XYZ file of C-alpha atoms in Angstrom:
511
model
C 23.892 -41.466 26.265
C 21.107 -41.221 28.209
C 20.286 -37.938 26.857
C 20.046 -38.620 23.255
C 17.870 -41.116 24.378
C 15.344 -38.937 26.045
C 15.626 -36.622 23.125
C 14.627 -39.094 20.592
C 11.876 -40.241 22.769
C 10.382 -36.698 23.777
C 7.300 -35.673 21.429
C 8.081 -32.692 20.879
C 9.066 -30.488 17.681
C 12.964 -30.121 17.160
C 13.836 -26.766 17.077
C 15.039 -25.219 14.000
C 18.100 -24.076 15.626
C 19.342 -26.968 17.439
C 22.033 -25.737 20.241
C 22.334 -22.475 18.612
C 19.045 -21.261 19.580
C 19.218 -19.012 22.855
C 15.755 -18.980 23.841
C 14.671 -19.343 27.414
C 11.090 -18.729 27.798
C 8.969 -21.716 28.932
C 6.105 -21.411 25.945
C 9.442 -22.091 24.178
C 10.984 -25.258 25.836
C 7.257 -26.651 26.106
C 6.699 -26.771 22.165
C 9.959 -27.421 20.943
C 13.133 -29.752 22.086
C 16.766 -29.358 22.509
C 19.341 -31.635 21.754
C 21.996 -32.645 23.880
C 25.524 -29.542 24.632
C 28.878 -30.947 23.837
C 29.176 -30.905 27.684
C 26.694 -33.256 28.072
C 28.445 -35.659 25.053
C 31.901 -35.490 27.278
C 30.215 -36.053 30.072
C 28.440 -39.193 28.849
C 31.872 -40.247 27.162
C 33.484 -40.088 30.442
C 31.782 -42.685 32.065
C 30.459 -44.873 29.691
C 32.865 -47.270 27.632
C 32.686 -50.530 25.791
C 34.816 -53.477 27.324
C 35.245 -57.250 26.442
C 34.762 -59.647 28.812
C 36.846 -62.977 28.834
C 34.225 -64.484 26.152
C 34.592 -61.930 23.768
C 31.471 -60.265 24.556
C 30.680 -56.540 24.671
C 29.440 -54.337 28.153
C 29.518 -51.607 29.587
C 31.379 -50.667 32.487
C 32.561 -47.241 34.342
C 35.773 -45.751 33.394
C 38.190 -44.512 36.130
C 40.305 -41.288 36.093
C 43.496 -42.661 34.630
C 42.602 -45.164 32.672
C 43.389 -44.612 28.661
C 40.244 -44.939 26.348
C 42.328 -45.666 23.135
C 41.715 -49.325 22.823
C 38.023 -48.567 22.879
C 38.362 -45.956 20.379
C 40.127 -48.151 17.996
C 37.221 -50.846 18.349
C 34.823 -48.183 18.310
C 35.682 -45.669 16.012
C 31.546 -44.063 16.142
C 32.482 -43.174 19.520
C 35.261 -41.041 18.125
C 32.870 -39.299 15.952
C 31.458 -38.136 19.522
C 34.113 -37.327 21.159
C 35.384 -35.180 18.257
C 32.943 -33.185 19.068
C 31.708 -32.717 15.366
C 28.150 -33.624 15.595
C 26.032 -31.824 13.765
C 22.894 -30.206 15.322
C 20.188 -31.678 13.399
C 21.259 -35.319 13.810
C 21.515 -36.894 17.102
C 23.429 -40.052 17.481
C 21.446 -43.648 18.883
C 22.594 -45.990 21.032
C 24.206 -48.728 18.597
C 22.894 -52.444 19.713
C 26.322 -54.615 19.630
C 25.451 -58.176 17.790
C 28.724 -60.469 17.237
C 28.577 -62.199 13.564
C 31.117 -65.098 13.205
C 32.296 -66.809 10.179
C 31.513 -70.021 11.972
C 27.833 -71.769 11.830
C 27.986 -72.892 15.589
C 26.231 -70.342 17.519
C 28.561 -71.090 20.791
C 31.761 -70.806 19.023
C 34.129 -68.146 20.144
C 35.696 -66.473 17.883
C 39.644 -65.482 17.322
C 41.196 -62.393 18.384
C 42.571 -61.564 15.120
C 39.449 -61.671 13.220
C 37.776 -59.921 16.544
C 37.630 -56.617 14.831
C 36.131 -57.291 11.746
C 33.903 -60.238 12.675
C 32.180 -57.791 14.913
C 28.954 -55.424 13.928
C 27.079 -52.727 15.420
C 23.552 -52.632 14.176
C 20.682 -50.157 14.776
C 17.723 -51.520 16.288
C 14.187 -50.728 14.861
C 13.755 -47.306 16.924
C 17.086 -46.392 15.382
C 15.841 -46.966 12.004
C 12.773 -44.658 12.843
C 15.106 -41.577 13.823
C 17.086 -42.263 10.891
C 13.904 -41.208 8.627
C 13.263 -38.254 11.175
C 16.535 -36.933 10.733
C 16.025 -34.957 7.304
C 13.541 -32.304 8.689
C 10.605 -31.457 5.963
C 9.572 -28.361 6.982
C 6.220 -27.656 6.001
C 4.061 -24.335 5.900
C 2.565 -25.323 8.776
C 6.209 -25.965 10.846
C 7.387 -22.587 9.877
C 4.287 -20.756 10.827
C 4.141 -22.447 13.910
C 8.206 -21.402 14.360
C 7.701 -18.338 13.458
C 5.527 -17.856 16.129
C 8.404 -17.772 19.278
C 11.417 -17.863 17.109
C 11.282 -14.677 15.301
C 14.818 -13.275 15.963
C 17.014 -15.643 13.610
C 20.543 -15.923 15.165
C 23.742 -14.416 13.293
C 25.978 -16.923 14.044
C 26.102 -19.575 11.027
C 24.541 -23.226 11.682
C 26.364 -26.450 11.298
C 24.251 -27.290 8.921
C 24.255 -25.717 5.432
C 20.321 -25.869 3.922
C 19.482 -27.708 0.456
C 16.480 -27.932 -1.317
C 15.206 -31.304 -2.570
C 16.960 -30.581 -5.675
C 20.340 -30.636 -4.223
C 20.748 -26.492 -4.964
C 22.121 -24.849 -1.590
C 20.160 -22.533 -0.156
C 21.911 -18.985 0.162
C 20.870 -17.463 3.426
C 19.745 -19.830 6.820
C 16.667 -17.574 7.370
C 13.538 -19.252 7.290
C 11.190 -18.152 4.085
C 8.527 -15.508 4.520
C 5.289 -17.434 4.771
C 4.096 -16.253 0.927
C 7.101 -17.925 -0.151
C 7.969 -20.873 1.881
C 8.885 -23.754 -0.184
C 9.589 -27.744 1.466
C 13.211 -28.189 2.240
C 15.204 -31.375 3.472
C 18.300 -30.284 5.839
C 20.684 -32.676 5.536
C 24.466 -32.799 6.622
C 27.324 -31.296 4.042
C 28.235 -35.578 3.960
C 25.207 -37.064 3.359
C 23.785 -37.004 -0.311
C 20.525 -35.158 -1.362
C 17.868 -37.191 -1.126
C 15.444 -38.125 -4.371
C 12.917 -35.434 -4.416
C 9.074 -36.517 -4.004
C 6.481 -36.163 -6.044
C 4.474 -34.069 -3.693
C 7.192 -31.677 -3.105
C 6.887 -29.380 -6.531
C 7.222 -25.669 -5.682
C 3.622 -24.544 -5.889
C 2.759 -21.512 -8.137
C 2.215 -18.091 -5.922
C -1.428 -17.461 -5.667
C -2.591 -15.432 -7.902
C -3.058 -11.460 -7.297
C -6.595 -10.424 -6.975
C -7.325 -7.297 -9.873
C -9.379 -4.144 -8.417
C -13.149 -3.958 -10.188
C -13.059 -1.524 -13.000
C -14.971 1.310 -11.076
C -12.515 1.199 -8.504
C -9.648 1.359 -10.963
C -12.163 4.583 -12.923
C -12.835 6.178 -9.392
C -8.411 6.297 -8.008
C -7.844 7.290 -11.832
C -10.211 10.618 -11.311
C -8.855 11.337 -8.045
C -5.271 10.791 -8.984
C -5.625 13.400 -12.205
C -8.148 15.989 -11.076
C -7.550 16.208 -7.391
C -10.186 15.728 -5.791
C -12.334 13.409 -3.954
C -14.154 11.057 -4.909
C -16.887 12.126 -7.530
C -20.724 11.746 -5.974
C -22.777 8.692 -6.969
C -25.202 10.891 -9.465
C -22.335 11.464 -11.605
C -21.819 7.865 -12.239
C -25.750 7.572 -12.991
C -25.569 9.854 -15.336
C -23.005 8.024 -17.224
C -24.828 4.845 -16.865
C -28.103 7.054 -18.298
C -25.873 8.288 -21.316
C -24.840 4.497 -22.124
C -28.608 3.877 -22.911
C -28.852 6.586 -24.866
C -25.752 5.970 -26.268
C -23.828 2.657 -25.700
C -21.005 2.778 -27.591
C -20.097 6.692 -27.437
C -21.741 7.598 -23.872
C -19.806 11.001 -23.990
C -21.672 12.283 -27.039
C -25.237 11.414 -26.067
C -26.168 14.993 -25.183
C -24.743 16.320 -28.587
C -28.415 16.978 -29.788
C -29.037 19.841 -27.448
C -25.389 21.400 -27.649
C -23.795 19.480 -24.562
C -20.951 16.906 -24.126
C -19.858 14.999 -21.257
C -16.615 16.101 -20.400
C -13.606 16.602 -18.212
C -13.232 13.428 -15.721
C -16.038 11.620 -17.685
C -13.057 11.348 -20.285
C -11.786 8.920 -18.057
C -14.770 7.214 -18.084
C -14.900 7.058 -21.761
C -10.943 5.658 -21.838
C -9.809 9.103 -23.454
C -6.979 9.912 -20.601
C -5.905 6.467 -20.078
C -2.481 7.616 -21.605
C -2.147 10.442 -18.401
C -1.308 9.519 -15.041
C -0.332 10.624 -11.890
C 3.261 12.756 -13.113
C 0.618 14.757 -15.539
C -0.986 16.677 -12.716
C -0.477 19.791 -13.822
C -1.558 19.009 -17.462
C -5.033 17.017 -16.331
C -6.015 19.706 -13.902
C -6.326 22.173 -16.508
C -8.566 19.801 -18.995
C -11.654 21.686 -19.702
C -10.780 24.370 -16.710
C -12.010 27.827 -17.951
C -10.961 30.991 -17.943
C -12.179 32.286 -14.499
C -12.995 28.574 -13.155
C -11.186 28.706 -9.418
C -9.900 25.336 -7.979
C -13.249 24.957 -6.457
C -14.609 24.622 -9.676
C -14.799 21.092 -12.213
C -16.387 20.940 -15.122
C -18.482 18.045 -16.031
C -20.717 19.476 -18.921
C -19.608 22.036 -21.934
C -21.493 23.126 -24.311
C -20.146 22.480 -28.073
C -20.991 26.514 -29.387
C -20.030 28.585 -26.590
C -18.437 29.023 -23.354
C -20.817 27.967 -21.307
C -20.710 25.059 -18.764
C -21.647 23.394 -16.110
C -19.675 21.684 -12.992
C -19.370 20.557 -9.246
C -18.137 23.499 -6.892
C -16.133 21.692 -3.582
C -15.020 24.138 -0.987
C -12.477 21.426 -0.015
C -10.558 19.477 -2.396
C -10.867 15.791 -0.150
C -14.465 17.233 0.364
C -18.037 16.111 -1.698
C -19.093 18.943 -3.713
C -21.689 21.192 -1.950
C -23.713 21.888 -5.580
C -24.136 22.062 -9.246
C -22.822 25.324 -10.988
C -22.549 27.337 -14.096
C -20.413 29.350 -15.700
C -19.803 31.229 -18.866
C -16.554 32.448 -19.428
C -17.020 34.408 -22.023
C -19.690 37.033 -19.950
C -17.998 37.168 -16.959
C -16.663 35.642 -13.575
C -20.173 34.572 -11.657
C -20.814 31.311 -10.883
C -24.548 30.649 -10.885
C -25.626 28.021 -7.966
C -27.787 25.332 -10.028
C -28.799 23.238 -6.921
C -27.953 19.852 -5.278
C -28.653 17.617 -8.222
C -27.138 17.091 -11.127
C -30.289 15.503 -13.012
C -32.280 18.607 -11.732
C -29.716 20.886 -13.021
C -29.326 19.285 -16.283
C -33.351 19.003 -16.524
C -33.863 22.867 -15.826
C -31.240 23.908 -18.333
C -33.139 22.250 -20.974
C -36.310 23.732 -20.190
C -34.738 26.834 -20.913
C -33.465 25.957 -23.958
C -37.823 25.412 -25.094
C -36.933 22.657 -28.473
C -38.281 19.561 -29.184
C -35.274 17.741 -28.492
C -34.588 19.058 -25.018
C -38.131 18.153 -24.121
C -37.885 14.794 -24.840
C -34.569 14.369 -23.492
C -35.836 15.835 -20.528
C -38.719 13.617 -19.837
C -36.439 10.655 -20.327
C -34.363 12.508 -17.519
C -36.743 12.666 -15.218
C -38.099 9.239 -15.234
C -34.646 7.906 -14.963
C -33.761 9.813 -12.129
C -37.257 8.717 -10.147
C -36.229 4.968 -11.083
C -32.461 5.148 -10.491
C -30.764 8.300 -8.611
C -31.413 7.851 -4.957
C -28.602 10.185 -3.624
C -27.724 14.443 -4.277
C -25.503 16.384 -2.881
C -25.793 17.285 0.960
C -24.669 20.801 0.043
C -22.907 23.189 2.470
C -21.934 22.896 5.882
C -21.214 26.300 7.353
C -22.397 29.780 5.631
C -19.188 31.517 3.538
C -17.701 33.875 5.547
C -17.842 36.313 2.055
C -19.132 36.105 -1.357
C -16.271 37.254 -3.520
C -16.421 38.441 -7.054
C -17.837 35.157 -8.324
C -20.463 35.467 -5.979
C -20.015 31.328 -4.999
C -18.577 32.352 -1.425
C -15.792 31.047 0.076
C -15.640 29.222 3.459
C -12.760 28.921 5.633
C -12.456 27.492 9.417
C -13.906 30.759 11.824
C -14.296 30.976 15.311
C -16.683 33.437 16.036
C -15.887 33.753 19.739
C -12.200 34.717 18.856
C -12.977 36.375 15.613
C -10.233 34.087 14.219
C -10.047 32.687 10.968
C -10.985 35.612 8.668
C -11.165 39.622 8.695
C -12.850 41.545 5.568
C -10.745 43.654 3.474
C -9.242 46.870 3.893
C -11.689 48.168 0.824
C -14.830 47.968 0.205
C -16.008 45.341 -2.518
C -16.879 48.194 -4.786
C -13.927 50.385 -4.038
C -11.665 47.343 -4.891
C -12.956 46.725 -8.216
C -12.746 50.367 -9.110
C -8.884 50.248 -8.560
C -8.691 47.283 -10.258
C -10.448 48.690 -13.408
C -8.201 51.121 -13.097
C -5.253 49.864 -12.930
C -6.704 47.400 -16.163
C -6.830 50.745 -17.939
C -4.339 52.568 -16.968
C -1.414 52.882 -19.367
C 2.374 52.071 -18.491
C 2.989 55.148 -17.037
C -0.042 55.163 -14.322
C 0.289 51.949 -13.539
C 2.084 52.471 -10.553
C 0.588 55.113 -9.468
C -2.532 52.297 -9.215
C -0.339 49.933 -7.791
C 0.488 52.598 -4.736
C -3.559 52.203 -4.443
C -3.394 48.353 -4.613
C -0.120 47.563 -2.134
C -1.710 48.767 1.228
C -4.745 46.838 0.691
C -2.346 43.374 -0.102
C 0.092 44.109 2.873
C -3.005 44.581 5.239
C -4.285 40.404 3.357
C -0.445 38.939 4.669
C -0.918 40.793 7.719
C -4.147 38.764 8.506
C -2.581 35.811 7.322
C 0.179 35.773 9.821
C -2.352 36.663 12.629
C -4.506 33.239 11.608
C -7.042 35.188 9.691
C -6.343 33.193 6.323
C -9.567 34.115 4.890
C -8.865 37.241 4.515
C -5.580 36.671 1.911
C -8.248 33.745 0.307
C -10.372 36.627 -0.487
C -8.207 39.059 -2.278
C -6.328 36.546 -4.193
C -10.049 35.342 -5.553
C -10.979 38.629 -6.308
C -7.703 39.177 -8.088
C -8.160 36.347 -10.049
C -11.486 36.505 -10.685
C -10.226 40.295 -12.517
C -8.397 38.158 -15.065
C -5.537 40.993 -15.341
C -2.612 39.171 -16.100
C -0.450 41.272 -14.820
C -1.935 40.669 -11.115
C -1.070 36.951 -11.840
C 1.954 36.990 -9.797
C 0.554 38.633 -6.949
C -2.426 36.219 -7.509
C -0.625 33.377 -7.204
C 1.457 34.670 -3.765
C -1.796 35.273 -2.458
C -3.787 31.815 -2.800
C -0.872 29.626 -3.152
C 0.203 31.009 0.981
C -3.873 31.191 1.815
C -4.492 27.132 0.500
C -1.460 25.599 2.259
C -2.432 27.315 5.226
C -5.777 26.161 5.003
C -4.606 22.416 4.147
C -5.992 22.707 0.874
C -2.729 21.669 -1.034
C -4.409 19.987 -3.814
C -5.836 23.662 -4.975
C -2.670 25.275 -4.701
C -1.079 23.201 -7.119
C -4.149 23.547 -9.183
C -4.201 27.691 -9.399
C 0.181 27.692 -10.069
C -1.051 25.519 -12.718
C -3.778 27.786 -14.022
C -1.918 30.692 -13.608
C 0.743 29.287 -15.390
C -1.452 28.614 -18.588
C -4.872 30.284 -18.127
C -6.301 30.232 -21.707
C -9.387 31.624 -23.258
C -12.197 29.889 -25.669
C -14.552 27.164 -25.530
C -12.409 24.318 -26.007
C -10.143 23.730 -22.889
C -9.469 20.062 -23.617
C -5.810 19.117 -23.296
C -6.312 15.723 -25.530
């Protein structure tokens, strides 16, 4: 027994999985203990045994080879328990102190053989009342973390003991709790009763979840429905300027000189809070324009015409590079407006020369000297060409390669006469426009497969920027192939989307 007795008496922590656990490693064995093999119990059975000497009185003496241990088994019948060899892992048995307990008062009387048996008990002595409280393990958070630690791998084979919680409910699987939901259990043998549960051992509510701010929430809403980046910090100040002109409809603080805040200040304003992120190809088309290209989001629309004004990105995950105009019902161009929205917004009301855009601009301006501290940076890299909406497009180029873009096959001008032809042609010239058309899109994939992708970019622009319908198809070949190649997926699914449902007139809203 000398074994159990140097387990109970070493300091430290039982391990959790008694003689199952197969772990070797010394930062193991120096934090946790072991308790005593099978082997070792035989072993210890084998040459210990309990004797009587002429007086009655227990000791200990060695056993030899042939002599038969049933005698001792019958007076002892703990011993058996050992020998058995079902002791369970948690629970390591004590040395039992042997005190004799007579029916007689006379504390030198001997007592019969007959009664022997019975008038005989084994108590436990205080340290044996100690382990007794040690055996139900409470493990804490803090003795699973610190298990968790070296024993990460649990083992498959099942333990000899079978898990309750204080309640007496059996726990289902021997793995120990993640550490978000580790609760205080008492292992105790499948013999023993569940102990009373204590007080301090009520399962503690999860903590609770901490809620994103609502301009977080505003800012993944925009991104997740237009597709794009993150909008710029003066587009948020000009929201916060339309709440003092307007607190409790910000959106329509601009109705007195013919402008409303639209497109993903509707989100702002809690008008697309039914959409999410399966509505992509509805969202990306609220308040898109006739000849508005990917690059283009509105922001501002006028509430009698066509005409409005947006951010233009060259990149979808990219800031915008400026403010621009449009109006769809003229034509195609897109008219830079600069790298501030406040100073865009302030020069197309001194155009407008009323008495209500004045004043509306003054309060513009000394907002934006008190409160916008940031425009946009603009563009990075000159456009490689300027297209029919005269914006430019840029795409990667290495000028010592001459890779990464190619002009056309046609002239600018020469390509927008055979497009106004074939516009105008009737259904039996069309294809005799079309025989014009096919060299000059054949030489575009050409480029593309040689890792000029600007070059397809272009023409599919220019196509679009036409507005025939019937070049819709080809349009969509073209800048669907030239924006995945690019990495510019977000704009791809935005023109199949377009294409799909290009509509005319000033109100493009989708709500």
């Amino acid at each position: 027994m000398e074994k159990f007795f140097a387990y109970q008496k070493d300091s430290r922590v039982p391990c959790k999985y008694g003689r199952k656990c197969f772990q070797t490693n010394k930062e193991h064995t120096d934090k946790y203990k072991h308790p005593p093999t099978k082997d070792d119990i035989e072993e210890d059975n084998k040459k210990t045994t309990r004797k009587r000497d002429s007086k009655g009185k227990v000791k200990s003496s060695n056993k030899t080879d042939g002599e038969s241990s049933n005698s001792n088994h019958m007076n002892n019948p703990d011993e058996e328990s050992f020998n058995s060899g079902e002791i369970n892992d948690m629970e390591v048995p004590e040395r039992p102190e042997q005190t004799i307990s007579t029916s007689s008062s006379e504390p030198n009387s001997i007592p019969s053989t007959s009664n022997q048996q019975n008038s005989t008990e084994y108590t436990v002595p205080s340290m044996r009342h100690h382990s007794q409280q040690q055996q139900q393990l409470l493990f804490t958070n803090s003795t699973l973390e610190d298990c968790s630690i070296d024993d990460g791998i649990v083992p498959s084979t099942p333990t000899l003991f079978t898990p309750r919680r204080l309640d007496g409910e059996t726990v289902s699987s021997p793995h120990v709790p993640s550490s978000n939901q580790i609760q205080r259990f008492t292992f105790v043998g499948e013999s023993q009763p569940s102990q009373i549960p204590d007080l301090n051992d009520r399962e503690q509510p999860d903590p609770p979840v901490q809620n994103v701010t609502d301009s977080d929430y505003l800012k993944t809403k925009i991104s997740e429905l237009f597709l794009v980046e993150e909008m710029p910090k003066e587009f948020y100040d000009l929201w916060s300027f339309c709440k003092r002109q307007s607190p409790s409809h910000p959106e329509d603080a601009l109705l007195s000189v013919g402008l409303k805040l639209v497109g993903p200040y509707d989100v702002l304003a809690g008008h697309m809070n039914g959409f999410n992120a399966n509505d992509v190809e509805k969202t990306v088309l609220h308040w898109r324009y006739y000849y508005d290209p990917p690059e283009f989001q509105t922001i501002l629309a006028s509430t009698g015409s066509e005409f409005h004004i947006g951010y233009f990105r060259d990149v979808p995950l990219g800031s915008p590079v400026f403010v621009v105009s449009n109006d769809s019902s003229e034509n195609c161009v897109i008219k830079k407006l600069g790298k501030s929205l406040f100073k865009a917004l302030r020069k197309h009301l001194h155009s407008m020369d009323s008495k209500e855009a004045n004043t509306l601009q003054k309060k513009l301006l000394a907002y934006e000297i008190r409160k916008v501290t940031e425009v946009l940076e603009g563009r990075k890299c000159h456009p490689v060409t300027k297209t029919f909406h005269k914006a430019g497009i840029v795409v990667p180029y290495d000028s010592r390669t001459d890779i990464g873009y190619r002009p056309l096959s046609e002239s600018e001008y020469c390509l927008q006469q055979i497009l106004k032809s074939y516009l105008e042609a009737s259904e039996s010239k069309k294809m005799e426009a079309m025989d014009k058309l096919q060299p000059i899109i054949n030489y575009a994939n050409i480029a593309s497969d040689e890792c000029d992708f600007g070059t397809a970019f272009e023409l599919g622009i220019d196509f679009f920027c036409n507005g025939n319908p019937d070049l819709h198809r080809i349009c969509r070949q073209l800048l669907v192939t030239a924006y995945n190649l690019l990495r510019r997926p977000q704009f791809a699914t935005i023109i199949k989307a377009h294409l799909n449902n290009r509509r005319k007139g000033p109100n493009m809203s989708i709500l």
